[in-house]
Amino acid sequence: MTTFREQLKQFFAKTFKGFYIEVTKPKKFLLDCGVPDLPIVITPANLTKKIEKHNLTKDDLQSLNTLLNSPLIVYHSQNQGKYYSAFSVITERKNNEGYLCVVIYINEKINKIEINNIASIHYRNINSLIKWCEENYLIDSNIEKCKKVFSGSCHNDSKFEYLLSLLDTAKLKQKNQNTKGLGKNILELSGISNTEMQSRELDIVIKARAIAQNGESLRSRFNAMLDLYENQPTIRPTDTKSKLFQQYSTPCPLAFLASEFVKQEGKRYYFEPSAGNGMLTISLPEQFTCVNELDEVRYKNLRKQEFCRVTQLDSSKKIDLYGGSFFDGVITNPPFKSLPKSEQEVRNGFNLATLDYKMAAVALDQMKGVGKAAVIVGGKLFDNYWKPVKGTDKKMLFGQWKVFLGWLYGQYNVVDVIYIGGDYIYRKQGTTYPVVLILINGRHIFDKNKHKPRYIFDPVKDKIIETYEQLFERVSPHLEKQQQEAYYSPLFDNLIKLLKLKNCNTLSGTDENFVKNFQKTTK
C-alpha cells in the first residue's frame, strides 16, 4: 500500500493518478471525538486549491497523517449549520498566523466509497481558538500537550493562559456514541440532570433572598451570603444551550450587591429580562418585580416564586410589558455570545456586536429616565481591554468594549464600571469567565461628545477585582451614598414638614440636634 508521504510526493511531482490522497485513518483520540472509522482523505483538486489559497508548503503537509491523530484540540466545525457532521482539528504545527487547522467533513462519498473528507487546511490564530471555546464548539483537548506547546509560544501569554483555563474548565466527559458518524459530547455532574441542577439552584435563590431581606446590616447580610456561597455545591450547566450561550448563573454575593444598588425606597417596580432562577432579584420585593426567562425549566422555577409577573419571551428583542420605559429598576446578566453581522444592533451609530451588549441595551430601554440599573456583561482577562499608546506609558481602551461603553455613556449616567475576574468569584458557578458589573443611575439625552467613558487606563479604578472583599469595598460606598439620599427623601423631608408644623421659621439648636440624631439612628 502506498503511504501518505509517497502519495504526497507523487502529488507535488504531478504523477498522482488516484481519486483521492489517503492521509490516515482515525485513531483513538479522533474516534472518541466522534470521527467515524473511515479513511481521512483529500482530493488532489481540493489540495491544490488550499495550497494556493493559504500559501501552504510541502513542509506544512508532510506530517499531516501523524499530526491529525495527535491533535491539540478538536472542535465542531464553524460550518456545522451547513455541514453538521464536521470537525475542526487543531494540530501543534504553527507559523506566524497560528496553528494548523484541518476541517473534516465526515461520511461523504467519493466514487461510491465512503470517507472522511478534508475540506480545508489552514492556520488559525489564538483568538479563533478562544472564540470557539467561548461559543461551545469545543469537543475535546489534550490539556497536557496544549500546556507544553503553548508554553513555548512567542505570542501573548495572557491569551494562551485564558485558552488553557477555558479548556481546563470545560472538563468534558465523553461517551463514545456515534449517531450517523457524529460523536455526541455529554456533560455530566455525578449523574445530576439539568432539571435537578436548576432545582438545586432555586433552593439557593430562596435561601439567598431570605438573607438579603432579613433586615440586618449590609455587612452582616453580605457575610451570610458569602457563607451560603462557600457551602453551596458547584453548579455547572448540563444542557447544551446553557453552555452554548454561556448561561452561567450569577453568584449570590455578586447578585446581592447588584440588587442592593438597584433597590429603592417605597413602592417601585423592577425588571429582570433574563432571570434564570431569579438570583439577581434577591434584594428586590418579589411582588413588585417582573421577570422573564426563555428556558422552560427556569421559567417554571420562576413561576413557583411570588413575582408579580413572569413571562417567557425572547429578551434579545424589544419587550414592552407596560408600554415602554416603565420600570424604576432594571437588573440583568444576559448570556455572552458573539453575534453574526445580521443579528448585531446599531444604536446611535454604535454597533453592538455581542448578545450580552444587545440584550443589555434592550433591557435598559425598559428603565425610567430616573431609574437605576445594574448590568453584568461578559469580560476579558489581563490587558485585553487596553492597548499601549505609542510613545507614552499610557494604555487606551479599544475594540468592541470601547464601542459599547461609548454608546452606554452617551445615553446613561454610568456610576461605575467594575472589572471582575472569574477565577475565584465565579468558581462555584462552574466557570472562571470574567465579567464586568456596570452600575447606572438614570438616563440623559444622547450626546456622545458630552458624555464619554474614560478611555485611558486608570490603575486604581480599572484594577480587576479578584475577591469578594474587594468587590464589597468597591460597591458598598455606592450603597451608602444612595442610602443617605433616601434619608433626605422622603423621610428627611417629612421630618422638616413636622418641624414646620411647630411654626418654626428656622430650626432651633435642639431641632438641629434632633435631625442629626435622626440621620445617625436611621443609618
Coordinates of C-alpha atoms in Angstrom, one line a residue:
M1 CA 0.0 0.0 0.0
T2 CA 1.3 3.4 -0.9
T3 CA 1.9 5.6 2.1
F4 CA 0.7 9.1 2.6
R5 CA 4.2 10.6 2.1
E6 CA 4.6 8.7 -1.1
Q7 CA 1.2 9.9 -2.4
L8 CA 2.1 13.5 -1.4
K9 CA 5.4 13.2 -3.2
Q10 CA 3.6 12.0 -6.3
F11 CA 1.2 14.9 -6.0
F12 CA 3.9 17.5 -6.0
A13 CA 5.6 15.7 -8.8
K14 CA 2.2 15.8 -10.7
T15 CA 2.3 12.0 -11.2
F16 CA -0.5 11.1 -8.7
K17 CA -3.3 9.2 -10.5
G18 CA -5.9 8.3 -7.8
F19 CA -9.3 9.8 -6.9
Y20 CA -8.0 11.0 -3.5
I21 CA -4.9 11.0 -1.3
E22 CA -5.4 8.9 1.8
V23 CA -3.9 10.8 4.7
T24 CA -4.6 8.5 7.6
K25 CA -7.2 6.5 9.4
P26 CA -8.6 8.0 12.7
K27 CA -7.1 6.5 15.9
K28 CA -8.4 6.6 19.4
F29 CA -8.5 10.4 20.1
L30 CA -10.4 11.2 16.9
L31 CA -12.6 8.1 17.3
D32 CA -13.6 9.2 20.8
C33 CA -14.4 12.6 19.5
G34 CA -16.9 11.0 17.0
V35 CA -14.9 10.9 13.8
P36 CA -16.1 7.6 12.2
D37 CA -13.6 4.8 11.5
L38 CA -13.2 5.6 7.8
P39 CA -10.2 6.8 5.8
I40 CA -9.4 10.6 6.1
V41 CA -8.7 11.7 2.6
I42 CA -8.3 14.8 0.5
T43 CA -8.8 15.2 -3.3
P44 CA -5.9 16.4 -5.4
A45 CA -8.1 19.2 -6.8
N46 CA -9.0 20.5 -3.3
L47 CA -5.4 20.2 -2.1
T48 CA -4.3 22.3 -5.0
K49 CA -6.9 25.0 -4.1
K50 CA -5.9 25.0 -0.4
I51 CA -2.2 25.3 -1.2
E52 CA -2.9 28.3 -3.4
K53 CA -5.4 30.0 -1.1
H54 CA -3.5 29.5 2.2
N55 CA 0.1 29.5 0.9
L56 CA 0.8 26.0 2.2
T57 CA 4.1 24.3 1.6
K58 CA 5.2 20.7 1.4
D59 CA 6.6 21.1 4.9
D60 CA 3.1 22.1 6.2
L61 CA 1.6 18.9 4.8
Q62 CA 4.2 16.1 5.0
S63 CA 3.4 15.2 8.7
L64 CA -0.3 15.7 8.4
N65 CA -1.0 12.0 9.0
T66 CA 0.6 12.0 12.4
L67 CA -0.5 15.5 13.4
L68 CA -4.2 14.6 12.9
N69 CA -4.1 11.6 15.3
S70 CA -2.3 13.6 18.0
P71 CA -4.1 16.9 18.0
L72 CA -4.1 19.7 20.5
I73 CA -7.9 20.5 20.3
V74 CA -10.9 19.2 18.4
Y75 CA -13.9 21.4 17.8
H76 CA -17.2 21.1 16.0
S77 CA -16.7 22.9 12.7
Q78 CA -18.0 26.5 12.4
N79 CA -19.8 25.3 9.3
Q80 CA -21.9 22.8 11.2
G81 CA -25.1 24.7 10.2
K82 CA -24.5 23.6 6.6
Y83 CA -22.4 20.5 7.2
Y84 CA -23.4 19.4 10.7
S85 CA -21.1 16.4 10.7
A86 CA -17.9 18.4 10.6
F87 CA -14.8 18.7 12.8
S88 CA -12.0 21.3 13.1
V89 CA -8.8 19.6 14.3
I90 CA -6.1 21.9 15.7
T91 CA -2.6 20.5 15.4
E92 CA 0.7 21.5 17.0
R93 CA 2.2 22.7 13.8
K94 CA 2.3 26.5 13.8
N95 CA 3.6 29.5 11.8
N96 CA 3.2 33.3 12.3
E97 CA -0.5 33.1 11.5
G98 CA -1.4 30.5 14.2
Y99 CA -1.9 26.7 14.4
L100 CA -2.6 24.4 11.6
C101 CA -6.3 23.6 11.4
V102 CA -7.8 20.7 9.4
V103 CA -11.5 20.7 8.7
I104 CA -13.0 17.3 8.2
Y105 CA -16.5 16.5 6.7
I106 CA -17.5 13.0 7.7
N107 CA -19.4 10.2 6.0
E108 CA -19.0 11.7 2.5
K109 CA -18.7 9.6 -0.7
I110 CA -16.1 9.8 -3.4
N111 CA -16.6 7.4 -6.4
K112 CA -19.1 5.5 -4.2
I113 CA -16.6 5.0 -1.4
E114 CA -17.5 6.4 2.0
I115 CA -14.7 8.5 3.5
N116 CA -13.9 11.4 5.9
N117 CA -13.2 14.2 3.5
I118 CA -10.7 17.0 4.4
A119 CA -12.4 20.2 3.3
S120 CA -9.8 22.7 4.3
I121 CA -6.3 23.1 5.7
H122 CA -5.3 26.5 7.0
Y123 CA -3.8 28.2 10.1
R124 CA -5.9 29.6 12.9
N125 CA -4.8 32.2 15.4
I126 CA -5.3 32.1 19.2
N127 CA -8.3 34.5 19.0
S128 CA -10.2 31.9 16.9
L129 CA -9.4 29.1 19.3
I130 CA -10.6 31.2 22.3
K131 CA -13.8 32.2 20.5
W132 CA -14.7 28.6 19.6
C133 CA -14.3 27.6 23.2
E134 CA -16.5 30.5 24.4
E135 CA -19.1 29.6 21.8
N136 CA -19.2 26.0 22.9
Y137 CA -17.7 24.4 19.8
L138 CA -15.2 22.5 21.9
I139 CA -15.3 18.7 21.8
D140 CA -12.1 17.7 23.5
S141 CA -8.5 18.7 24.0
N142 CA -5.1 17.2 25.1
I143 CA -4.6 19.6 28.1
E144 CA -1.1 18.5 28.9
K145 CA 0.1 18.7 25.3
C146 CA -1.6 22.1 25.0
K147 CA 0.3 23.4 28.0
K148 CA 3.6 22.1 26.7
V149 CA 3.1 23.6 23.2
F150 CA 1.6 26.9 24.3
S151 CA 4.3 27.5 26.9
G152 CA 6.8 27.8 24.1
S153 CA 4.7 30.3 22.2
C154 CA 6.1 33.7 21.3
H155 CA 2.6 35.1 21.3
N156 CA 0.6 36.9 24.0
D157 CA 1.0 34.7 27.1
S158 CA -2.2 36.1 28.7
K159 CA -4.3 34.8 25.8
F160 CA -2.8 31.4 26.0
E161 CA -3.4 31.3 29.7
Y162 CA -7.0 32.2 29.1
L163 CA -7.4 29.5 26.4
L164 CA -5.9 26.9 28.8
S165 CA -8.3 28.0 31.5
L166 CA -11.3 27.5 29.1
L167 CA -10.0 24.1 28.1
D168 CA -9.4 23.1 31.7
T169 CA -12.8 24.4 33.0
A170 CA -14.7 22.6 30.3
K171 CA -14.0 19.2 31.8
L172 CA -15.8 17.4 29.1
K173 CA -16.6 13.8 29.9
Q174 CA -17.3 11.9 26.7
K175 CA -19.3 8.9 25.8
N176 CA -18.2 7.3 22.6
Q177 CA -21.7 7.5 21.0
N178 CA -21.8 7.6 17.2
T179 CA -25.1 8.6 15.6
K180 CA -24.6 8.6 11.8
G181 CA -20.9 9.0 12.4
L182 CA -21.3 12.1 14.7
G183 CA -20.0 11.8 18.2
K184 CA -22.1 13.4 21.0
N185 CA -20.5 15.1 24.0
I186 CA -22.4 14.5 27.2
L187 CA -21.6 16.8 30.1
E188 CA -22.3 15.1 33.4
L189 CA -22.0 16.1 37.0
S190 CA -22.4 13.0 39.2
G191 CA -25.5 11.9 37.2
I192 CA -27.5 15.0 38.0
S193 CA -29.9 16.1 35.3
N194 CA -30.3 19.7 34.2
T195 CA -33.8 19.9 35.9
E196 CA -32.3 18.7 39.2
M197 CA -29.5 21.1 38.9
Q198 CA -31.9 24.0 38.3
S199 CA -33.9 22.8 41.3
R200 CA -30.8 23.0 43.5
E201 CA -30.1 26.5 42.3
L202 CA -33.6 27.5 43.1
D203 CA -33.1 26.3 46.7
I204 CA -30.0 28.6 46.9
V205 CA -32.0 31.5 45.4
I206 CA -34.7 31.1 48.1
K207 CA -32.1 31.0 50.9
A208 CA -30.2 34.0 49.5
R209 CA -33.4 36.0 49.3
A210 CA -34.2 35.3 53.0
I211 CA -30.7 36.5 53.9
A212 CA -30.9 39.6 51.6
Q213 CA -34.2 40.7 53.2
N214 CA -33.7 39.8 56.8
G215 CA -33.3 43.5 57.9
E216 CA -29.7 43.1 59.2
S217 CA -26.8 45.5 58.3
L218 CA -25.3 45.4 54.8
R219 CA -22.1 43.9 56.1
S220 CA -23.9 41.2 58.1
R221 CA -26.0 40.1 55.2
F222 CA -23.0 40.1 52.8
N223 CA -21.1 37.9 55.2
A224 CA -24.0 35.5 55.5
M225 CA -24.2 35.5 51.7
L226 CA -20.5 34.5 51.5
D227 CA -21.1 31.6 53.9
L228 CA -24.0 30.4 51.7
Y229 CA -21.9 30.7 48.6
E230 CA -18.9 28.8 50.1
N231 CA -21.2 26.0 51.2
Q232 CA -23.2 25.5 48.1
P233 CA -22.4 22.8 45.6
T234 CA -20.7 23.8 42.4
I235 CA -23.4 24.4 39.8
R236 CA -22.3 23.5 36.3
P237 CA -24.9 23.8 33.4
T238 CA -25.5 20.4 32.0
D239 CA -27.6 21.4 29.0
T240 CA -26.0 22.2 25.6
K241 CA -28.0 25.5 25.3
S242 CA -26.6 26.9 28.6
K243 CA -23.1 26.0 27.6
L244 CA -23.6 27.5 24.1
F245 CA -24.8 30.8 25.4
Q246 CA -22.6 31.0 28.4
Q247 CA -25.7 30.9 30.7
Y248 CA -23.8 30.6 34.0
S249 CA -25.8 31.9 36.9
T250 CA -24.8 34.9 38.9
P251 CA -23.0 34.1 42.3
C252 CA -25.2 35.1 45.2
P253 CA -22.8 37.6 46.8
L254 CA -22.4 39.4 43.5
A255 CA -26.2 39.2 42.9
F256 CA -26.8 40.6 46.4
L257 CA -24.6 43.7 45.9
A258 CA -26.0 44.4 42.4
S259 CA -29.7 44.1 43.5
E260 CA -29.0 46.3 46.6
F261 CA -27.8 49.0 44.3
V262 CA -31.0 48.8 42.1
K263 CA -33.4 48.6 45.1
Q264 CA -35.1 51.9 46.0
E265 CA -37.3 53.1 48.8
G266 CA -41.1 52.9 48.5
K267 CA -43.3 51.1 46.0
R268 CA -41.1 50.7 43.0
Y269 CA -41.2 48.3 40.1
Y270 CA -38.3 46.2 38.8
F271 CA -37.5 44.1 35.8
E272 CA -35.1 41.2 35.1
P273 CA -35.3 40.2 31.4
S274 CA -33.0 37.1 31.6
A275 CA -33.8 36.0 35.1
G276 CA -32.7 32.4 35.2
N277 CA -33.9 31.1 38.6
G278 CA -34.2 34.6 40.0
M279 CA -30.8 35.1 41.7
L280 CA -30.3 38.7 40.6
T281 CA -33.6 39.7 42.2
I282 CA -32.9 38.5 45.8
S283 CA -32.9 42.0 47.4
L284 CA -35.9 43.2 45.4
P285 CA -39.5 42.8 46.6
E286 CA -41.0 39.9 44.6
Q287 CA -44.5 41.4 44.5
F288 CA -43.1 44.4 42.6
T289 CA -40.7 42.5 40.3
C290 CA -41.3 41.3 36.8
V291 CA -39.1 38.5 35.4
N292 CA -38.6 37.0 32.1
E293 CA -36.9 33.7 31.1
L294 CA -36.9 31.8 27.8
D295 CA -35.6 28.5 29.2
E296 CA -38.5 26.2 30.1
V297 CA -37.1 24.7 33.3
R298 CA -36.0 28.1 34.7
Y299 CA -39.3 29.6 33.6
K300 CA -41.2 27.0 35.7
N301 CA -39.0 27.7 38.7
L302 CA -39.8 31.4 38.4
R303 CA -43.5 30.6 38.4
K304 CA -43.0 28.9 41.8
Q305 CA -42.0 32.2 43.3
E306 CA -44.0 35.3 44.2
F307 CA -43.1 37.6 41.3
C308 CA -45.8 40.0 40.1
R309 CA -45.4 38.8 36.5
V310 CA -43.4 36.0 34.8
T311 CA -43.1 35.9 31.0
Q312 CA -41.3 33.6 28.6
L313 CA -40.2 36.0 25.8
D314 CA -37.1 36.4 23.7
S315 CA -35.3 39.2 25.6
S316 CA -32.9 39.9 22.7
K317 CA -35.9 41.6 21.1
K318 CA -38.0 44.5 22.2
I319 CA -40.2 43.7 25.2
D320 CA -42.8 46.3 26.3
L321 CA -44.6 44.7 29.3
Y322 CA -46.2 48.0 30.3
G323 CA -45.8 50.2 27.3
G324 CA -42.2 51.4 27.3
S325 CA -39.9 52.8 29.9
F326 CA -41.9 51.7 32.9
F327 CA -39.5 50.2 35.5
D328 CA -37.8 52.0 38.3
G329 CA -35.1 49.5 38.3
V330 CA -33.6 47.1 35.8
I331 CA -31.1 44.3 36.6
T332 CA -29.7 41.8 34.2
N333 CA -26.9 39.3 33.5
P334 CA -27.6 38.3 29.9
P335 CA -25.8 35.3 28.2
F336 CA -22.5 36.1 26.5
K337 CA -22.1 35.3 22.8
S338 CA -20.7 36.9 19.7
L339 CA -23.3 37.7 17.0
P340 CA -23.2 37.4 13.2
K341 CA -23.5 40.8 11.5
S342 CA -27.1 40.1 10.5
E343 CA -28.1 39.9 14.2
Q344 CA -26.0 42.8 15.6
E345 CA -27.7 46.0 16.6
V346 CA -26.7 49.6 15.7
R347 CA -27.6 52.3 18.2
N348 CA -26.8 56.0 17.6
G349 CA -24.1 54.9 15.2
F350 CA -22.5 52.4 17.7
N351 CA -22.5 48.8 16.6
L352 CA -23.4 46.3 19.5
A353 CA -21.7 43.2 18.3
T354 CA -22.4 40.7 21.1
L355 CA -25.5 39.1 22.5
D356 CA -24.9 40.5 26.0
Y357 CA -24.4 44.1 24.8
K358 CA -27.5 43.9 22.6
M359 CA -29.7 42.4 25.4
A360 CA -28.4 44.9 27.9
A361 CA -29.5 47.7 25.6
V362 CA -32.9 46.2 25.1
A363 CA -33.2 45.8 28.9
L364 CA -32.2 49.4 29.6
D365 CA -34.9 50.6 27.2
Q366 CA -37.4 49.4 29.9
M367 CA -35.9 51.7 32.6
K368 CA -37.4 55.1 33.5
G369 CA -35.3 58.1 32.8
V370 CA -34.7 58.4 36.6
G371 CA -34.4 54.7 37.1
K372 CA -31.4 52.6 38.3
A373 CA -29.8 49.6 36.7
A374 CA -27.1 47.0 37.4
V375 CA -25.9 45.2 34.3
I376 CA -23.4 42.3 34.1
V377 CA -21.8 41.6 30.8
G378 CA -19.0 39.3 29.6
G379 CA -15.5 40.4 30.4
K380 CA -11.9 39.7 29.4
L381 CA -8.7 38.8 31.1
F382 CA -5.5 40.6 31.7
D383 CA -4.8 43.6 29.3
N384 CA -7.3 42.6 26.6
Y385 CA -9.3 45.8 27.2
W386 CA -6.4 48.1 26.7
K387 CA -3.6 48.7 24.2
P388 CA -0.4 50.7 24.8
V389 CA -0.3 54.3 23.4
K390 CA 2.9 54.7 21.4
G391 CA 5.4 57.0 22.8
T392 CA 3.8 57.1 26.3
D393 CA 3.3 54.8 29.3
K394 CA -0.5 55.0 28.9
K395 CA -3.0 52.4 27.8
M396 CA -6.1 53.2 25.9
L397 CA -9.5 51.4 25.6
F398 CA -10.1 49.6 22.3
G399 CA -12.2 47.1 20.5
Q400 CA -15.9 46.2 20.8
W401 CA -15.8 47.0 24.5
K402 CA -14.8 50.6 23.7
V403 CA -17.7 50.8 21.3
F404 CA -20.2 49.5 23.8
L405 CA -19.0 51.9 26.6
G406 CA -19.1 54.8 24.1
W407 CA -22.8 54.2 23.5
L408 CA -23.6 53.4 27.1
Y409 CA -22.1 56.6 28.5
G410 CA -23.7 58.7 25.7
Q411 CA -27.1 57.6 26.8
Y412 CA -26.9 56.7 30.6
N413 CA -25.4 58.1 33.8
V414 CA -22.8 55.4 34.5
V415 CA -21.9 55.4 38.2
D416 CA -19.2 52.7 38.0
V417 CA -17.6 50.1 35.7
I418 CA -16.2 47.3 37.8
Y419 CA -13.9 44.7 36.1
I420 CA -14.3 41.3 37.9
G421 CA -12.0 38.3 37.4
G422 CA -13.8 34.9 37.3
D423 CA -11.2 32.5 38.8
Y424 CA -12.4 33.0 42.3
I425 CA -15.7 34.8 42.1
Y426 CA -17.4 32.5 39.6
R427 CA -15.8 29.2 40.6
K428 CA -18.9 27.8 42.3
Q429 CA -20.9 28.5 39.1
G430 CA -18.9 26.1 37.1
T431 CA -16.8 28.6 35.2
T432 CA -13.9 31.1 35.5
Y433 CA -15.3 33.5 33.0
P434 CA -14.5 37.2 33.9
V435 CA -17.4 39.7 33.9
V436 CA -18.0 43.5 34.2
L437 CA -20.5 45.0 36.6
I438 CA -22.0 48.3 35.4
L439 CA -23.9 50.5 37.8
I440 CA -26.3 53.1 36.2
N441 CA -28.3 55.9 37.8
G442 CA -30.6 57.5 35.3
R443 CA -30.7 58.3 31.6
H444 CA -29.9 61.6 29.7
I445 CA -30.4 62.9 26.2
F446 CA -27.9 61.1 24.0
D447 CA -24.7 63.0 23.4
K448 CA -21.6 61.0 22.5
N449 CA -19.4 64.1 22.7
K450 CA -20.5 65.5 26.0
H451 CA -20.8 62.1 27.8
K452 CA -17.8 59.9 27.2
P453 CA -16.2 57.0 29.0
R454 CA -12.7 57.3 30.4
Y455 CA -10.6 56.0 27.6
I456 CA -7.2 56.0 29.4
F457 CA -6.4 53.2 31.8
D458 CA -6.6 54.0 35.5
P459 CA -4.6 51.6 37.6
V460 CA -6.9 52.1 40.6
K461 CA -10.4 52.3 39.0
D462 CA -9.7 49.7 36.3
K463 CA -7.9 47.2 38.5
I464 CA -9.5 43.8 38.2
I465 CA -11.5 42.7 41.3
E466 CA -10.3 39.3 42.3
T467 CA -12.0 38.6 45.7
Y468 CA -15.4 39.2 47.2
E469 CA -13.9 41.5 49.9
Q470 CA -12.5 43.8 47.1
L471 CA -15.9 43.7 45.5
F472 CA -17.7 44.7 48.7
E473 CA -15.3 47.6 49.2
R474 CA -15.9 48.8 45.7
V475 CA -19.7 48.6 45.7
S476 CA -20.6 49.4 49.3
P477 CA -19.8 53.2 49.0
H478 CA -22.4 53.5 46.3
L479 CA -25.0 51.8 48.5
E480 CA -24.2 54.0 51.5
K481 CA -24.5 57.1 49.2
Q482 CA -27.9 56.1 47.9
Q483 CA -29.0 55.2 51.5
Q484 CA -28.1 58.7 52.6
E485 CA -30.0 60.2 49.7
A486 CA -33.0 58.1 50.7
Y487 CA -33.0 59.5 54.2
Y488 CA -33.5 63.0 52.9
S489 CA -36.3 61.9 50.6
P490 CA -38.9 61.3 51.7
L491 CA -38.0 60.7 55.4
F492 CA -36.0 63.8 56.0
D493 CA -38.4 66.0 54.0
N494 CA -41.3 64.6 56.2
L495 CA -39.3 65.4 59.3
I496 CA -38.8 69.0 58.1
K497 CA -42.6 69.3 57.5
L498 CA -43.3 68.1 61.0
L499 CA -41.0 70.7 62.4
K500 CA -42.6 73.4 60.3
L501 CA -46.0 72.5 61.9
K502 CA -44.5 73.9 65.1
N503 CA -44.4 77.3 63.3
C504 CA -40.6 77.3 63.3
N505 CA -39.3 79.5 60.6
T506 CA -35.8 78.3 61.4
L507 CA -34.6 75.2 63.2
S508 CA -33.6 75.7 66.8
G509 CA -30.4 74.2 68.2
T510 CA -32.5 71.4 69.7
D511 CA -34.2 70.7 66.5
E512 CA -30.9 70.6 64.6
N513 CA -29.5 68.1 67.0
F514 CA -32.7 66.0 66.6
V515 CA -32.2 66.0 62.8
K516 CA -28.6 64.9 63.2
N517 CA -29.5 62.2 65.7
F518 CA -32.3 61.1 63.4
Q519 CA -29.8 60.7 60.5
K520 CA -27.4 58.7 62.6
T521 CA -30.1 56.4 64.0
T522 CA -31.5 55.7 60.6
K523 CA -28.1 54.8 59.3

